[in-house]
CSV table of C-alpha atoms and ligand atoms in Angstrom, one decimal:
chain,number,residue,atom,x,y,z
A,16,MET,CA,-17.0,-12.7,10.0
A,17,PRO,CA,-18.3,-10.3,7.3
A,18,HIS,CA,-21.8,-11.2,6.3
A,19,LYS,CA,-23.9,-10.8,3.2
A,20,SER,CA,-26.9,-8.9,4.4
A,21,SER,CA,-30.5,-9.3,3.3
A,22,TYR,CA,-31.4,-5.7,4.1
A,23,SER,CA,-32.0,-3.5,1.1
A,24,LYS,CA,-31.9,-0.1,2.8
A,25,TYR,CA,-29.6,1.4,5.4
A,26,THR,CA,-28.5,4.6,6.8
A,27,ALA,CA,-25.1,5.4,8.3
A,28,ALA,CA,-23.1,8.4,9.5
A,29,VAL,CA,-20.2,7.3,7.3
A,30,VAL,CA,-20.0,4.8,4.5
A,31,ILE,CA,-16.6,3.7,3.3
A,32,ILE,CA,-16.4,2.2,-0.2
A,33,GLY,CA,-13.7,-0.5,-0.3
A,34,GLY,CA,-12.7,-3.2,2.1
A,35,GLY,CA,-8.9,-3.3,1.6
A,36,VAL,CA,-6.4,-2.2,4.2
A,37,ILE,CA,-7.2,1.5,3.5
A,38,GLY,CA,-11.0,1.2,4.1
A,39,LEU,CA,-10.6,-1.1,7.0
A,40,THR,CA,-7.9,1.1,8.7
A,41,ILE,CA,-10.1,4.2,8.4
A,42,ALA,CA,-13.1,2.4,9.8
A,43,ARG,CA,-11.1,1.2,12.8
A,44,ALA,CA,-9.7,4.6,13.4
A,45,LEU,CA,-13.2,6.2,13.3
A,46,LYS,CA,-14.6,3.7,15.7
A,47,ARG,CA,-11.7,4.0,18.1
A,48,ARG,CA,-12.4,7.8,18.2
A,49,GLY,CA,-16.0,7.2,19.1
A,50,MET,CA,-17.8,7.4,15.8
A,51,CYS,CA,-21.0,5.4,16.1
A,52,ASP,CA,-22.4,4.4,12.8
A,53,VAL,CA,-19.8,3.2,10.3
A,54,ILE,CA,-20.4,0.9,7.3
A,55,VAL,CA,-17.7,-0.5,5.0
A,56,ILE,CA,-19.0,-1.9,1.7
A,57,GLU,CA,-16.9,-4.3,-0.3
A,58,LYS,CA,-17.9,-5.5,-3.8
A,59,GLY,CA,-16.3,-8.9,-3.3
A,60,GLU,CA,-14.5,-10.5,-0.3
A,61,PHE,CA,-12.8,-8.2,2.2
A,62,GLY,CA,-9.1,-7.6,1.8
A,63,ARG,CA,-8.6,-9.9,-1.2
A,64,GLU,CA,-7.4,-7.4,-3.8
A,65,ALA,CA,-4.1,-5.3,-3.7
A,66,SER,CA,-4.0,-5.6,0.0
A,67,TRP,CA,-3.7,-9.4,-0.3
A,68,ALA,CA,-1.4,-9.3,-3.3
A,69,ALA,CA,1.2,-7.0,-1.8
A,70,GLY,CA,4.6,-7.6,-0.3
A,71,GLY,CA,4.1,-5.8,2.9
A,72,ILE,CA,7.4,-3.8,2.7
A,73,LEU,CA,7.4,-0.7,4.9
A,74,ALA,CA,10.4,1.0,3.5
A,75,PRO,CA,10.2,4.7,2.8
A,76,GLN,CA,14.0,5.2,2.9
A,77,VAL,CA,15.0,2.4,0.6
A,78,GLU,CA,14.2,4.2,-2.7
A,79,ALA,CA,13.9,7.8,-1.6
A,80,ASP,CA,16.1,10.4,-3.3
A,81,ALA,CA,14.8,13.5,-1.5
A,82,ALA,CA,13.0,14.4,1.7
A,83,ASP,CA,9.8,15.6,-0.1
A,84,ASP,CA,6.2,15.6,1.1
A,85,PHE,CA,5.7,11.9,0.2
A,86,PHE,CA,8.8,10.9,2.1
A,87,ARG,CA,7.6,12.7,5.2
A,88,LEU,CA,4.2,11.1,5.0
A,89,ALA,CA,5.7,7.6,4.4
A,90,CYS,CA,8.2,7.9,7.3
A,91,LYS,CA,5.4,9.1,9.6
A,92,SER,CA,3.3,6.1,8.7
A,93,ARG,CA,6.3,3.6,9.1
A,94,ASP,CA,7.0,5.1,12.5
A,95,LEU,CA,3.3,4.5,13.5
A,96,TYR,CA,3.6,0.8,12.7
A,97,PRO,CA,5.0,-0.6,16.0
A,98,GLN,CA,2.1,0.8,18.0
A,99,PHE,CA,-0.4,0.0,15.2
A,100,ALA,CA,0.8,-3.7,15.2
A,101,ALA,CA,0.8,-3.9,19.0
A,102,GLU,CA,-2.8,-2.4,19.3
A,103,LEU,CA,-4.1,-4.7,16.6
A,104,LYS,CA,-2.7,-7.7,18.4
A,105,VAL,CA,-4.7,-6.7,21.5
A,106,GLU,CA,-7.8,-5.9,19.5
A,107,SER,CA,-7.8,-9.0,17.3
A,108,GLY,CA,-5.5,-11.6,18.8
A,109,VAL,CA,-3.6,-11.7,15.4
A,110,ASP,CA,0.1,-11.1,15.3
A,111,VAL,CA,0.8,-9.2,12.0
A,112,GLU,CA,4.4,-10.2,12.2
A,113,LEU,CA,6.0,-6.7,12.0
A,114,ASP,CA,9.6,-7.5,11.2
A,115,THR,CA,12.1,-4.8,12.2
A,116,ASN,CA,15.3,-6.5,10.9
A,117,GLY,CA,15.7,-3.8,8.3
A,118,THR,CA,16.0,-3.6,4.6
A,119,LEU,CA,19.1,-4.1,2.4
A,120,TYR,CA,19.6,-2.6,-1.0
A,121,VAL,CA,22.4,-4.4,-2.9
A,122,GLY,CA,24.4,-3.1,-5.9
A,123,PHE,CA,26.1,-5.1,-8.6
A,124,SER,CA,27.4,-2.6,-11.1
A,125,ASN,CA,29.3,0.8,-11.2
A,126,GLN,CA,26.0,2.5,-11.8
A,127,ASP,CA,24.4,0.8,-8.8
A,128,GLU,CA,27.3,1.8,-6.6
A,129,ALA,CA,27.1,5.4,-7.7
A,130,ASP,CA,23.3,5.5,-7.1
A,131,LEU,CA,23.6,3.9,-3.7
A,132,LEU,CA,26.4,6.3,-2.7
A,133,ASP,CA,24.2,9.3,-3.6
A,134,ARG,CA,21.3,7.9,-1.6
A,135,PHE,CA,23.6,7.1,1.3
A,136,GLU,CA,25.1,10.6,1.3
A,137,TRP,CA,21.9,12.6,1.2
A,138,GLN,CA,20.1,10.5,3.8
A,139,ARG,CA,23.1,10.5,6.2
A,140,ASN,CA,23.5,14.3,5.7
A,141,GLU,CA,19.8,14.8,6.6
A,142,GLY,CA,20.2,12.6,9.7
A,143,PHE,CA,18.4,9.5,8.6
A,144,THR,CA,19.7,6.1,9.7
A,145,VAL,CA,21.5,4.3,6.9
A,146,GLU,CA,24.7,2.2,6.7
A,147,TRP,CA,27.1,1.6,3.9
A,148,LEU,CA,28.4,-2.0,3.5
A,149,ASP,CA,31.0,-3.5,1.1
A,150,GLY,CA,30.2,-6.8,-0.5
A,151,ASP,CA,31.8,-8.9,2.2
A,152,ALA,CA,30.0,-7.1,5.0
A,153,ALA,CA,26.7,-7.5,3.2
A,154,ARG,CA,27.4,-11.3,2.8
A,155,GLN,CA,28.1,-11.5,6.5
A,156,LEU,CA,24.6,-10.2,7.2
A,157,GLU,CA,23.1,-12.4,4.4
A,158,PRO,CA,25.3,-15.4,3.6
A,159,CYS,CA,23.2,-16.5,0.6
A,160,LEU,CA,23.9,-13.2,-1.3
A,161,SER,CA,25.6,-13.6,-4.7
A,162,ASP,CA,29.4,-13.1,-4.9
A,163,LYS,CA,28.7,-10.5,-7.5
A,164,VAL,CA,27.2,-8.1,-4.9
A,165,ARG,CA,29.8,-5.4,-4.5
A,166,CYS,CA,28.1,-3.0,-2.0
A,167,ALA,CA,24.9,-2.5,-0.1
A,168,LEU,CA,22.9,0.0,1.9
A,169,LEU,CA,21.3,-1.2,5.2
A,170,PHE,CA,18.2,0.7,6.3
A,171,PRO,CA,17.7,-0.6,9.9
A,172,LYS,CA,14.5,1.4,10.3
A,173,ASP,CA,12.7,0.1,7.2
A,174,TYR,CA,10.4,-2.8,8.2
A,175,GLN,CA,8.0,-5.3,6.7
A,176,VAL,CA,4.7,-6.7,7.8
A,177,ASP,CA,2.7,-9.8,6.8
A,178,ASN,CA,0.0,-7.9,4.8
A,179,ARG,CA,-2.4,-10.9,4.8
A,180,LYS,CA,-2.3,-11.2,8.5
A,181,LEU,CA,-2.8,-7.4,8.7
A,182,VAL,CA,-6.0,-7.7,6.7
A,183,GLN,CA,-7.2,-10.5,9.0
A,184,ALA,CA,-6.4,-8.5,12.1
A,185,LEU,CA,-8.2,-5.4,10.8
A,186,LEU,CA,-11.3,-7.4,10.0
A,187,ILE,CA,-11.5,-9.0,13.4
A,188,ALA,CA,-10.8,-5.6,15.1
A,189,ASN,CA,-13.5,-3.9,13.1
A,190,GLU,CA,-16.0,-6.6,13.9
A,191,ARG,CA,-15.3,-6.3,17.6
A,192,LEU,CA,-15.5,-2.6,17.5
A,193,GLY,CA,-18.9,-2.8,15.9
A,194,VAL,CA,-18.2,-1.6,12.3
A,195,ARG,CA,-20.8,-2.9,9.9
A,196,LEU,CA,-19.0,-4.9,7.2
A,197,LEU,CA,-21.0,-5.6,4.1
A,198,SER,CA,-19.3,-8.0,1.6
A,199,ASP,CA,-20.7,-8.6,-2.0
A,200,CYS,CA,-22.0,-5.0,-1.9
A,201,GLU,CA,-20.8,-2.9,-4.8
A,202,ALA,CA,-21.1,0.9,-4.8
A,203,ARG,CA,-22.5,1.7,-8.2
A,204,SER,CA,-23.1,5.5,-8.0
A,205,LEU,CA,-23.1,8.3,-5.5
A,206,LYS,CA,-26.3,10.3,-5.0
A,207,ILE,CA,-25.4,14.0,-5.0
A,208,GLU,CA,-27.9,16.7,-4.2
A,209,ASN,CA,-27.0,20.4,-4.2
A,210,ASN,CA,-23.4,19.5,-4.4
A,211,ALA,CA,-23.6,17.4,-1.2
A,212,ILE,CA,-23.5,13.6,-0.7
A,213,ALA,CA,-27.0,12.2,-0.1
A,214,GLY,CA,-26.3,8.5,-0.4
A,215,ILE,CA,-25.0,5.6,-2.4
A,216,ASN,CA,-26.7,3.3,-4.8
A,217,THR,CA,-25.3,-0.2,-4.3
A,218,SER,CA,-25.9,-3.7,-5.5
A,219,GLN,CA,-27.8,-4.3,-2.2
A,220,GLY,CA,-29.9,-1.2,-2.4
A,221,PHE,CA,-29.7,2.4,-1.4
A,222,ILE,CA,-27.7,3.6,1.6
A,223,SER,CA,-28.6,6.9,2.9
A,224,THR,CA,-25.6,8.9,4.2
A,225,ASN,CA,-24.1,12.4,4.2
A,226,MET,CA,-20.5,11.2,4.3
A,227,VAL,CA,-18.7,8.8,1.9
A,228,VAL,CA,-15.1,7.8,1.9
A,229,VAL,CA,-13.8,6.5,-1.4
A,230,ALA,CA,-11.2,3.8,-0.6
A,231,ALA,CA,-11.9,1.6,-3.6
A,232,GLY,CA,-8.3,1.1,-4.7
A,233,ALA,CA,-7.8,0.6,-8.4
A,234,TRP,CA,-11.5,0.9,-9.0
A,235,SER,CA,-11.9,4.3,-7.4
A,236,SER,CA,-12.4,6.2,-10.7
A,237,ARG,CA,-15.0,3.8,-11.9
A,238,ILE,CA,-17.7,4.7,-9.4
A,239,GLU,CA,-20.3,6.9,-11.1
A,240,SER,CA,-20.3,10.3,-9.3
A,241,SER,CA,-18.8,13.7,-9.7
A,242,LYS,CA,-16.3,14.6,-12.4
A,243,GLN,CA,-13.6,14.9,-9.8
A,244,LEU,CA,-13.5,11.1,-9.3
A,245,LYS,CA,-12.8,10.7,-13.0
A,246,HIS,CA,-10.2,13.5,-13.0
A,247,ILE,CA,-8.2,11.7,-10.4
A,248,GLY,CA,-7.8,9.1,-13.1
A,249,VAL,CA,-7.0,6.1,-10.9
A,250,GLU,CA,-5.8,3.2,-13.0
A,251,PRO,CA,-4.8,-0.4,-12.2
A,252,VAL,CA,-1.1,-1.2,-12.4
A,253,ARG,CA,-0.6,-4.9,-12.3
A,254,GLY,CA,2.1,-6.4,-10.1
A,255,GLN,CA,3.0,-10.1,-10.2
A,256,MET,CA,4.6,-12.0,-7.4
A,257,LEU,CA,6.3,-15.3,-6.9
A,258,CYS,CA,6.5,-17.4,-3.7
A,259,PHE,CA,9.3,-19.9,-3.1
A,260,GLU,CA,9.6,-22.4,-0.3
A,261,ALA,CA,12.7,-21.7,1.8
A,262,LYS,CA,12.7,-23.8,4.9
A,263,PRO,CA,14.6,-23.0,7.0
A,264,GLN,CA,14.4,-19.3,5.9
A,265,LEU,CA,17.4,-18.2,3.9
A,266,ALA,CA,17.2,-14.4,4.4
A,267,ARG,CA,16.8,-12.2,7.5
A,268,HIS,CA,16.2,-8.9,5.7
A,269,VAL,CA,14.0,-7.6,2.9
A,270,ILE,CA,16.5,-7.4,0.0
A,271,TYR,CA,16.3,-5.0,-2.9
A,272,SER,CA,18.2,-4.6,-6.1
A,273,SER,CA,17.4,-2.1,-8.9
A,274,ARG,CA,15.4,-4.9,-10.6
A,275,GLY,CA,13.2,-6.2,-7.8
A,276,TYR,CA,13.1,-7.6,-4.2
A,277,LEU,CA,13.0,-10.6,-2.0
A,278,ILE,CA,10.9,-10.8,1.1
A,279,PRO,CA,11.5,-13.5,3.7
A,280,ARG,CA,8.4,-14.5,5.7
A,281,HIS,CA,8.6,-16.1,9.1
A,282,ASP,CA,6.9,-19.3,8.0
A,283,GLY,CA,9.6,-20.1,5.4
A,284,ARG,CA,8.0,-18.5,2.3
A,285,LEU,CA,10.3,-16.3,0.3
A,286,LEU,CA,8.4,-13.8,-1.9
A,287,ALA,CA,9.9,-12.3,-5.0
A,288,GLY,CA,8.5,-9.3,-6.9
A,289,SER,CA,7.4,-7.7,-9.0
A,290,THR,CA,6.2,-6.3,-12.3
A,291,THR,CA,4.7,-2.9,-13.2
A,292,GLU,CA,2.3,-3.5,-16.0
A,293,HIS,CA,-0.6,-1.6,-17.6
A,294,ALA,CA,-2.8,-4.6,-18.4
A,295,GLY,CA,-6.3,-3.3,-17.3
A,296,PHE,CA,-8.0,-5.6,-14.8
A,297,ASP,CA,-6.4,-8.8,-16.1
A,298,LYS,CA,-5.2,-10.7,-13.1
A,299,ARG,CA,-3.3,-13.5,-14.9
A,300,VAL,CA,0.2,-14.5,-14.0
A,301,THR,CA,2.3,-14.7,-17.2
A,302,LYS,CA,5.2,-17.0,-18.2
A,303,GLU,CA,7.3,-13.9,-19.1
A,304,ALA,CA,6.9,-12.4,-15.6
A,305,ILE,CA,7.7,-15.7,-13.9
A,306,ALA,CA,10.9,-15.9,-15.8
A,307,ALA,CA,11.9,-12.3,-15.3
A,308,ILE,CA,11.2,-12.3,-11.5
A,309,LYS,CA,13.0,-15.6,-11.0
A,310,GLU,CA,16.0,-14.2,-12.9
A,311,MET,CA,16.1,-11.1,-10.7
A,312,ALA,CA,15.8,-13.3,-7.5
A,313,VAL,CA,18.6,-15.6,-8.7
A,314,GLU,CA,20.8,-12.6,-9.3
A,315,ILE,CA,20.5,-11.7,-5.7
A,316,PHE,CA,20.4,-15.2,-4.2
A,317,PRO,CA,21.7,-17.8,-6.6
A,318,VAL,CA,20.2,-20.6,-4.4
A,319,VAL,CA,16.7,-19.5,-5.5
A,320,GLN,CA,17.4,-21.4,-8.7
A,321,SER,CA,16.8,-24.7,-6.8
A,322,LEU,CA,13.9,-23.6,-4.6
A,323,PRO,CA,10.4,-24.9,-5.3
A,324,LEU,CA,8.1,-22.3,-6.7
A,325,ILE,CA,4.9,-22.9,-4.6
A,326,ASP,CA,2.7,-20.0,-5.4
A,327,SER,CA,2.2,-17.0,-7.7
A,328,TRP,CA,-0.4,-14.2,-8.0
A,329,ALA,CA,-1.1,-10.7,-9.3
A,330,GLY,CA,-2.8,-7.6,-8.0
A,331,PHE,CA,-3.7,-4.1,-9.0
A,332,ARG,CA,-1.9,-1.1,-7.5
A,333,PRO,CA,-4.2,1.9,-7.5
A,334,LYS,CA,-2.3,4.6,-9.5
A,335,PRO,CA,-3.7,8.1,-9.9
A,336,LYS,CA,-2.6,10.4,-12.7
A,337,ASP,CA,0.4,11.8,-10.9
A,338,GLY,CA,1.2,8.6,-9.0
A,339,LEU,CA,0.7,10.2,-5.5
A,340,PRO,CA,-2.0,9.4,-3.0
A,341,VAL,CA,-5.3,11.3,-3.0
A,342,LEU,CA,-6.2,12.1,0.6
A,343,GLY,CA,-8.7,14.5,2.0
A,344,ARG,CA,-12.0,16.3,1.5
A,345,SER,CA,-13.4,17.2,-1.8
A,346,ASN,CA,-13.9,20.9,-2.1
A,347,GLU,CA,-16.5,20.3,-4.8
A,348,ILE,CA,-18.9,17.9,-3.1
A,349,GLU,CA,-19.7,18.3,0.5
A,350,GLY,CA,-19.3,15.0,2.4
A,351,LEU,CA,-17.1,13.3,-0.1
A,352,ILE,CA,-13.7,12.2,1.2
A,353,TYR,CA,-10.9,10.5,-0.8
A,354,ALA,CA,-8.5,7.9,0.6
A,355,THR,CA,-7.2,6.3,-2.6
A,356,GLY,CA,-4.4,6.2,-5.1
A,357,HIS,CA,-1.8,4.6,-2.7
A,358,TYR,CA,-0.2,3.0,-5.7
A,359,ARG,CA,3.0,1.1,-4.5
A,360,ASN,CA,2.7,2.1,-0.8
A,361,GLY,CA,-0.8,1.4,0.5
A,362,ILE,CA,0.3,-1.1,3.2
A,363,LEU,CA,3.0,1.3,4.4
A,364,LEU,CA,0.6,4.3,4.3
A,365,ALA,CA,-2.3,2.6,6.1
A,366,PRO,CA,-1.8,3.9,9.6
A,367,VAL,CA,-1.2,7.5,8.7
A,368,THR,CA,-4.2,7.4,6.3
A,369,GLY,CA,-6.5,5.9,8.9
A,370,ASP,CA,-5.5,8.5,11.5
A,371,SER,CA,-5.6,11.5,9.2
A,372,ILE,CA,-8.9,10.6,7.5
A,373,ALA,CA,-10.5,10.0,11.0
A,374,GLU,CA,-9.2,13.4,12.1
A,375,ILE,CA,-10.7,15.1,9.0
A,376,ILE,CA,-14.1,13.5,9.7
A,377,ILE,CA,-14.3,13.8,13.4
A,378,GLU,CA,-12.5,17.0,14.1
A,379,ALA,CA,-13.2,18.7,10.8
A,380,ALA,CA,-9.4,19.3,10.6
A,381,GLN,CA,-7.1,19.2,7.5
A,382,PRO,CA,-3.8,17.7,8.7
A,383,SER,CA,-1.0,19.7,7.2
A,384,LEU,CA,0.8,16.4,6.4
A,385,LEU,CA,-1.9,15.9,3.8
A,386,THR,CA,-1.8,19.3,2.1
A,387,ALA,CA,0.2,18.0,-0.9
A,388,PHE,CA,-2.1,15.1,-1.4
A,389,SER,CA,-5.4,17.0,-1.6
A,390,PRO,CA,-8.0,16.0,-4.2
A,391,ASP,CA,-8.2,19.7,-5.1
A,392,ARG,CA,-5.2,19.2,-7.4
A,393,PHE,CA,-7.5,17.3,-9.7
A,394,SER,CA,-10.5,19.7,-9.6
A,395,GLU,CA,-11.9,21.2,-12.8
A,396,LYS,CA,-9.9,24.4,-12.5
A,397,THR,CA,-6.6,22.7,-12.0
A,398,ALA,CA,-7.2,19.6,-14.1
A,399,GLU,CA,-5.8,21.1,-17.3
A,400,ARG,CA,-2.4,21.9,-15.7
A,401,PRO,CA,0.4,19.3,-15.8
A,402,PRO,CA,0.7,17.5,-12.5
A,403,ALA,CA,2.9,19.5,-10.2
A,404,LEU,CA,3.6,16.8,-7.7
A,405,ALA,CA,5.0,13.9,-9.8
A,406,ASN,CA,8.3,12.7,-8.6
A,407,ALA,CA,10.3,9.4,-8.5
A,408,ARG,CA,7.6,7.9,-6.3
A,409,GLY,CA,5.0,8.5,-9.0
A,410,SER,CA,7.1,7.0,-11.8
A,411,ASP,CA,7.1,3.5,-13.0
A,412,ALA,CA,10.8,3.3,-12.9
A,413,THR,CA,11.1,0.8,-10.1
A,414,ASP,CA,8.9,-2.0,-8.9
A,415,PHE,CA,7.3,-2.4,-5.5
B,27,FAD,C1,2.3,-7.0,-6.3
B,27,FAD,C2,2.1,-5.9,-5.4
B,27,FAD,C3,3.1,-5.6,-4.4
B,27,FAD,C4,2.9,-4.6,-3.5
B,27,FAD,N1,3.8,-4.4,-2.5
B,27,FAD,C5,3.6,-3.4,-1.6
B,27,FAD,C6,4.5,-3.3,-0.5
B,27,FAD,O1,5.4,-4.1,-0.3
B,27,FAD,N2,4.3,-2.3,0.4
B,27,FAD,C7,3.2,-1.4,0.3
B,27,FAD,O2,3.1,-0.5,1.1
B,27,FAD,N3,2.4,-1.5,-0.8
B,27,FAD,C8,2.5,-2.5,-1.7
B,27,FAD,N4,1.7,-2.6,-2.7
B,27,FAD,C9,0.6,-1.7,-2.9
B,27,FAD,C10,-0.6,-1.9,-2.0
B,27,FAD,O3,-1.0,-3.3,-2.1
B,27,FAD,C11,-1.8,-1.0,-2.3
B,27,FAD,O4,-1.3,0.3,-2.4
B,27,FAD,C12,-2.8,-1.1,-1.2
B,27,FAD,O5,-3.2,-2.5,-1.0
B,27,FAD,C13,-4.0,-0.3,-1.6
B,27,FAD,O6,-5.0,-0.6,-0.6
B,27,FAD,P1,-6.5,-0.3,-0.9
B,27,FAD,O7,-7.3,-0.7,0.3
B,27,FAD,O8,-6.6,1.1,-1.4
B,27,FAD,O9,-6.9,-1.2,-2.2
B,27,FAD,P2,-7.4,-2.7,-2.3
B,27,FAD,O10,-6.7,-3.6,-1.4
B,27,FAD,O11,-7.4,-3.1,-3.7
B,27,FAD,O12,-8.9,-2.6,-1.7
B,27,FAD,C14,-9.8,-1.8,-2.4
B,27,FAD,C15,-11.1,-2.6,-2.3
B,27,FAD,O13,-12.2,-1.9,-2.8
B,27,FAD,C16,-13.1,-2.8,-3.3
B,27,FAD,N5,-14.0,-2.1,-4.3
B,27,FAD,C17,-13.6,-1.5,-5.4
B,27,FAD,N6,-14.6,-0.9,-6.0
B,27,FAD,C18,-15.7,-1.1,-5.2
B,27,FAD,C19,-17.1,-0.7,-5.3
B,27,FAD,N7,-17.5,0.0,-6.3
B,27,FAD,N8,-17.9,-1.0,-4.3
B,27,FAD,C20,-17.4,-1.7,-3.2
B,27,FAD,N9,-16.1,-2.1,-3.1
B,27,FAD,C21,-15.3,-1.8,-4.1
B,27,FAD,C22,-12.2,-3.9,-4.0
B,27,FAD,O14,-12.9,-5.1,-4.2
B,27,FAD,C23,-11.1,-4.0,-3.0
B,27,FAD,O15,-11.3,-5.0,-2.1
B,27,FAD,C24,1.8,-3.7,-3.6
B,27,FAD,C25,0.8,-4.0,-4.6
B,27,FAD,C26,1.0,-5.0,-5.5
B,27,FAD,C27,-0.1,-5.3,-6.5
């Protein structure tokens, strides 16, 4: 397993800062394409931050109101998941429990019904798979649904994965592939010479490298380096989650309402989330959040009222200024690559991020799917302009 190393000096072809799903997926993708010398450095324990706290919902369609660049990127990544999960099983022996039962979005009010109808119509008109259900049809699929549910959308192609098993699978796969995994190793500053990466100063000494991938999640803008990392303005957005015991499992689908969601896990846990809070790096679970999340869960499934609450936690979604991921090469610093700001969708976006960043590094390509997410949009020249890309995905309007 990941080790604390006693070396104080290293060299590597590529150093990835951050050992969450994003950093680990990129490392794996690089190694699988034959890159020799890859180090991932992690300031604490691998995969224990947002990637651990998440719900693992892989649902680009459920909240989308337009087929924009973000939607295309998210659908591409979701569609990569079956193969990604199958390969990880072979590489690591871990089943990440990709669940393809689909996602349900339920409506209670006139407003919910109108919103769901709009979403149903645009997605159906554009050829995406979505089904309209009245309340009784929804209850046939999910018998514990409240009598107050009057309609629902079923998204059969939106999935979920057990994100904690995903982290575990990625760690084992990376170890077996020969990626060097350094835990308790914090990147403190980037060494930049003549506008090019020369290395990283870390809590375990200097690492010499010409290529750095910033995948440090909610901490990405805190690494001392170029101004661009600051301009991206990644901030932590706290999300709290509850976990109930539901044995045997009560739900078959991930179930959304406009106020939150329920996620059934195979082992009988029923997760409920979440909050969207600007609370710095304070990871406390609050009484107010427990009450609000439970109320949302009971509105969907009244039976939750009597389920034992067995766990709760909080994590930090990495949100850049405009709420959209930051993916690609820096045009200001040679050898600096961004893979951060995945905000509410980092588990979903992991496979496409891994493949695209590996392509950028190994083939010196710039995949067209990433054009809208380039770090250039935050460069000094464009930093003063209002964000051009903000859309519903970047807003705090809904939780995830
Ligand atoms: C409550 C909640 C629910 C969510 N639900 C979903 C969901 O259902 N579906 C979905 O797709 N997404 C979801 N997300 C979002 C998802 O969790 C994140 O987008 C994703 O985990 C980001 O991955 P990451 O690897 O960038 O960040 P992280 O997992 O946070 O990893 C970053 C790592 O970098 C390390 N690090 C930071 N600074 C340094 C440094 N200087 N040196 C070395 N290491 C450093 C950190 O310790 C951390 O381990 C949710 C998030 C939360 C909080």
